[in-house]
Amino acid sequence: MSSALIKGAILCTSMATAFMSGCSSDDDADTDLTTGETRSVDGLVSIDSARPVSEAMGALLTALDNNEAITALPLIDHQANAAGIDETLRPTSVQLFGNPALGTPLMQANQLAGLDLPQKILAWENEAGETQIAYNSADYLQQRHAITGDDAADTALQTIAGALNALTFAASGNTDDGSEAEAIPAATVTAGEGIITVTSTQDMDTTYNTLVSSIQNAEPLLLVRELDHAANAQSVDMSLNPTRLVIFGNPNAGTPLMQIEQSIGIDLPQKMLVFEDAEGVVSIAYNDPVYLAARHGISGEETRLSVISAALEGLANNAAGIAPAE
């Protein structure tokens, strides 16, 4: 598959096994690997880049395209999306990519992990004109989705940790891989933290199709991508209960948050996961915007977050066949 797949294509769900040499340990805070400086975003690993955003993301895409196991989605340019609504934002881009051979074991252990897959790497130019590159750590995935005691998932997480580190370093153009950086605390996220789950009264197909139709018919929203995690698992001879992801956004809602803290761009655009468990129960899960804002240190946006929360709740309840409260 090419990185220019149109909406609706089946895409991959996690990292590949390449770029393992020179990897540091699984760093789980917003940390500069070349200085050991710890920043404040829980579960986010960050390094300073010698390259500007566009060059760093170009180098990242080259590295991804050079590995046949990886599928890269088209780059999401948050700055361009902001310009589209006549707003300004310093260069901020996020690249999604994956490999179902690594993502599937995580979802087999806990389907909710599909909400944080495929993997993402964010690059942004800060107010000092410096470029930073960041990703959500494997430890963050493990803790948030309570993935423990599963050998296949543990092995996948170890591979993901090293590969994310190495890919980020390759994109940065740095000459020091930060291997001497001081170790930092692990992520402190709790199981299920910041995830809102709604149980559907409808079957999987009806729930999913209703959700997609609602997004398509809501004028402020843009349907970015649909991913079928179960189909991707099947493509590598693995099994997974029905699990599908919808990625969508609204620059009018997301841009003001990134104007405050650009790091939240790694959690944007929004996503909703629709999945059916082994008992046939269908659920819809999505990230609580209040949690995302708190994670990235954004305060004073209660009104905006309330509006976003209400919109997401409406989408989920409508797809679940739950009537609006009177």
XYZ file of C-alpha atoms in Angstrom:
326
model
C 0.000 0.000 0.000
C 1.157 3.536 -0.645
C 0.966 6.444 1.821
C -1.663 8.105 -0.356
C -4.481 5.682 0.353
C -7.933 7.225 0.092
C -10.480 7.227 2.895
C -11.869 3.836 3.699
C -8.773 1.842 2.794
C -7.674 -0.849 5.201
C -4.563 0.356 6.979
C -2.109 -1.053 9.457
C -2.287 -0.785 13.221
C 1.122 -0.533 14.874
C 4.903 -0.371 14.499
C 7.327 -2.430 12.474
C 10.449 -4.139 13.736
C 12.969 -2.048 11.840
C 15.359 0.627 13.100
C 16.226 -1.189 16.301
C 19.910 -0.280 16.572
C 20.871 2.505 18.933
C 17.498 2.476 20.752
C 17.308 3.799 24.282
C 15.057 2.506 27.026
C 11.299 3.125 26.989
C 11.132 6.769 28.089
C 7.657 7.708 29.211
C 7.544 11.434 29.879
C 7.976 14.372 27.519
C 11.755 14.099 27.542
C 14.673 15.380 25.529
C 16.728 12.224 24.975
C 19.876 14.279 24.333
C 19.713 16.170 27.650
C 17.611 14.000 29.943
C 15.338 16.987 30.635
C 11.932 15.836 31.862
C 8.864 17.729 30.699
C 5.309 17.482 31.897
C 3.211 15.409 29.484
C 2.621 11.988 30.997
C 3.538 9.156 28.657
C 4.959 11.404 25.930
C 8.588 10.964 24.857
C 10.071 14.042 23.183
C 13.444 14.898 21.653
C 14.843 18.107 20.188
C 15.347 17.921 16.444
C 18.215 19.263 14.353
C 15.783 19.477 11.428
C 12.788 21.790 10.950
C 9.348 20.209 11.029
C 8.945 19.675 7.280
C 12.387 18.079 6.890
C 11.975 15.903 9.976
C 8.640 14.579 8.794
C 10.036 14.032 5.302
C 12.882 11.994 6.778
C 10.398 10.038 8.862
C 8.260 9.220 5.835
C 11.340 8.058 3.939
C 12.227 5.715 6.802
C 8.671 4.375 6.909
C 8.452 3.886 3.151
C 11.730 1.977 3.189
C 10.189 -0.725 5.363
C 7.721 -2.967 3.549
C 6.027 -3.993 6.794
C 4.923 -0.439 7.538
C 2.017 1.438 6.027
C 2.059 5.218 6.447
C -1.106 7.281 6.290
C -1.036 10.707 4.636
C 0.522 13.350 6.874
C -1.866 15.436 8.978
C -0.692 19.051 8.756
C -2.310 20.845 11.675
C -0.832 24.193 10.607
C -2.423 23.926 7.158
C -5.743 22.934 8.705
C -5.565 25.997 10.942
C -4.838 28.220 7.942
C -7.937 26.764 6.301
C -10.076 28.437 8.962
C -8.011 31.663 8.917
C -6.140 30.843 12.118
C -2.396 30.779 12.740
C -0.416 27.914 14.202
C 3.296 27.283 14.251
C 4.376 24.274 12.132
C 2.735 21.210 13.692
C 2.336 17.864 11.910
C 1.498 14.319 12.938
C 2.323 11.140 11.016
C 0.286 7.960 11.569
C 1.668 4.581 10.543
C 1.593 0.954 11.545
C 2.147 -2.761 11.213
C -0.689 -5.141 12.214
C 1.768 -7.866 13.224
C 2.645 -5.684 16.231
C -0.618 -3.869 16.828
C -2.858 -6.932 16.769
C -1.362 -8.654 19.862
C -2.115 -5.514 21.885
C -5.738 -5.525 20.755
C -6.029 -9.253 21.352
C -5.069 -8.510 24.958
C -7.441 -5.523 25.139
C -9.489 -4.296 22.186
C -9.492 -0.781 23.638
C -5.826 -0.539 22.619
C -7.188 0.041 19.109
C -8.067 3.567 20.211
C -4.331 4.352 20.441
C -3.397 2.574 17.215
C -1.967 3.118 14.651
C 1.161 4.689 16.093
C 1.817 8.419 15.808
C 4.822 10.708 15.731
C 4.325 14.457 16.180
C 6.697 17.242 15.168
C 6.223 20.891 16.046
C 8.085 24.179 16.147
C 7.934 25.736 19.598
C 7.797 29.420 20.479
C 11.605 29.552 20.537
C 11.732 28.365 16.915
C 13.085 24.951 17.900
C 11.666 21.707 16.543
C 10.564 18.895 18.818
C 9.495 15.377 17.885
C 7.414 13.180 20.168
C 5.493 9.923 20.462
C 3.347 8.121 23.014
C 5.512 5.605 24.831
C 4.923 1.877 24.796
C 4.666 2.065 28.580
C 1.778 4.518 28.189
C -0.018 2.021 25.941
C 0.654 -0.831 28.356
C -0.616 1.026 31.408
C -3.582 2.766 29.803
C -4.896 -0.507 28.397
C -3.804 -2.767 31.273
C -1.820 -5.080 29.002
C -0.123 -7.515 31.378
C 0.675 -11.210 31.493
C 0.447 -11.697 27.733
C 3.736 -12.843 26.210
C 2.857 -11.870 22.619
C 1.707 -8.404 23.680
C 4.743 -7.899 25.921
C 7.069 -8.799 23.068
C 5.222 -6.449 20.719
C 5.455 -3.616 23.255
C 9.206 -4.096 23.601
C 9.630 -3.968 19.834
C 7.373 -0.927 19.569
C 9.374 0.906 22.252
C 12.677 0.456 20.447
C 11.307 1.153 16.995
C 9.534 4.368 18.011
C 12.701 5.626 19.657
C 14.838 4.800 16.627
C 12.381 6.232 14.090
C 12.136 9.469 16.040
C 15.903 9.744 16.259
C 16.235 9.055 12.507
C 13.716 11.804 11.759
C 15.466 14.311 14.018
C 18.786 14.336 12.190
C 20.574 14.374 15.551
C 24.120 13.050 15.810
C 23.748 11.997 19.456
C 21.215 9.221 20.059
C 20.785 10.242 23.696
C 21.850 6.837 24.974
C 23.566 8.485 27.939
C 20.442 10.422 28.923
C 19.288 9.994 32.506
C 16.499 7.465 32.975
C 13.114 9.039 33.672
C 10.005 7.849 35.528
C 7.561 5.565 33.772
C 4.143 6.771 32.684
C 1.636 7.092 35.511
C -1.595 6.714 33.546
C -4.114 4.321 35.081
C -6.038 1.595 33.277
C -8.764 3.109 31.112
C -7.883 6.660 32.122
C -9.460 9.263 29.846
C -11.448 6.697 27.835
C -15.225 7.035 27.618
C -17.052 3.847 26.615
C -20.686 3.587 25.534
C -22.465 0.233 25.156
C -24.477 0.049 21.954
C -28.032 -1.239 21.698
C -27.392 -2.062 18.026
C -25.275 -4.594 16.159
C -21.726 -3.904 15.023
C -22.495 -2.901 11.434
C -25.431 -0.686 12.347
C -23.471 1.025 15.098
C -20.447 1.642 12.914
C -22.375 2.755 9.832
C -24.511 5.123 11.895
C -21.399 6.697 13.386
C -19.708 7.194 10.018
C -22.896 8.606 8.480
C -23.324 11.048 11.365
C -19.771 12.326 10.961
C -20.155 12.682 7.204
C -23.380 14.638 7.635
C -22.075 16.995 10.319
C -20.781 19.968 8.347
C -18.078 21.104 10.803
C -16.572 17.609 10.916
C -14.101 16.086 8.476
C -13.888 12.307 8.161
C -10.138 11.717 7.945
C -9.788 7.922 7.840
C -11.513 4.627 8.558
C -9.397 1.689 9.727
C -10.497 -1.919 10.040
C -8.209 -3.409 12.686
C -9.753 -6.888 12.360
C -9.214 -6.980 8.610
C -5.632 -5.821 9.126
C -5.100 -8.638 11.621
C -6.409 -11.133 9.086
C -3.924 -9.803 6.523
C -1.099 -11.142 8.697
C -2.896 -14.405 9.555
C -4.031 -13.258 12.980
C -7.534 -13.121 14.430
C -9.308 -10.243 16.132
C -12.923 -9.641 17.073
C -14.614 -6.903 14.991
C -12.711 -3.695 15.756
C -12.906 -0.557 13.618
C -11.566 2.962 14.083
C -12.910 6.251 12.743
C -10.578 9.269 12.665
C -12.240 12.658 12.262
C -11.670 16.262 13.175
C -12.808 19.849 13.311
C -10.047 22.471 13.050
C -12.346 25.021 14.669
C -12.280 22.919 17.831
C -8.737 21.561 17.745
C -6.747 24.578 16.603
C -7.382 26.737 19.699
C -6.137 23.899 21.907
C -2.951 23.515 19.856
C -2.437 27.285 19.974
C -2.157 26.853 23.746
C -0.099 23.630 23.808
C 1.086 22.179 20.503
C 1.846 18.785 22.042
C -1.894 18.011 22.107
C -1.568 17.631 18.336
C -0.502 14.028 18.930
C -4.002 13.332 20.283
C -5.748 15.118 17.418
C -7.757 14.596 15.314
C -10.323 12.772 17.431
C -11.009 9.053 17.108
C -13.818 6.671 17.930
C -13.363 2.934 18.234
C -16.286 0.597 17.532
C -15.738 -2.975 18.669
C -17.575 -6.211 19.421
C -16.284 -8.442 22.201
C -16.344 -12.228 22.472
C -19.832 -12.118 24.019
C -21.206 -10.096 21.110
C -21.467 -6.842 23.074
C -20.816 -3.810 20.844
C -19.206 -0.714 22.337
C -18.022 2.717 21.245
C -14.945 4.241 22.878
C -13.333 7.646 22.539
C -10.896 9.952 24.312
C -12.362 12.339 26.842
C -11.331 15.840 25.655
C -11.125 17.015 29.280
C -8.541 14.301 29.928
C -6.568 15.212 26.797
C -6.457 18.873 27.822
C -5.312 17.985 31.332
C -2.691 15.597 29.959
C -1.129 18.422 27.948
C -1.443 21.065 30.647
C -4.248 23.073 29.049
C -6.424 25.012 31.485
C -9.082 27.699 31.289
C -10.882 26.082 28.325
C -13.824 24.589 30.204
C -16.475 26.078 27.904
C -14.767 24.889 24.734
C -14.137 21.426 26.183
C -17.734 21.181 27.316
C -18.937 21.857 23.770
C -16.531 19.270 22.328
C -17.531 16.736 24.976
C -21.229 17.221 24.233
C -20.647 16.776 20.503
C -18.694 13.543 20.999
C -21.277 12.218 23.446
C -24.011 12.943 20.916
C -22.183 11.089 18.159
C -21.536 8.063 20.360
C -25.058 7.888 21.766
C -26.631 8.269 18.344
C -24.493 5.434 16.958
C -25.372 3.331 20.003
C -29.085 3.873 19.453
C -29.451 5.775 22.717
C -32.139 8.464 22.610
C -31.096 12.002 23.628
C -31.987 12.952 27.169
C -34.991 15.258 27.387
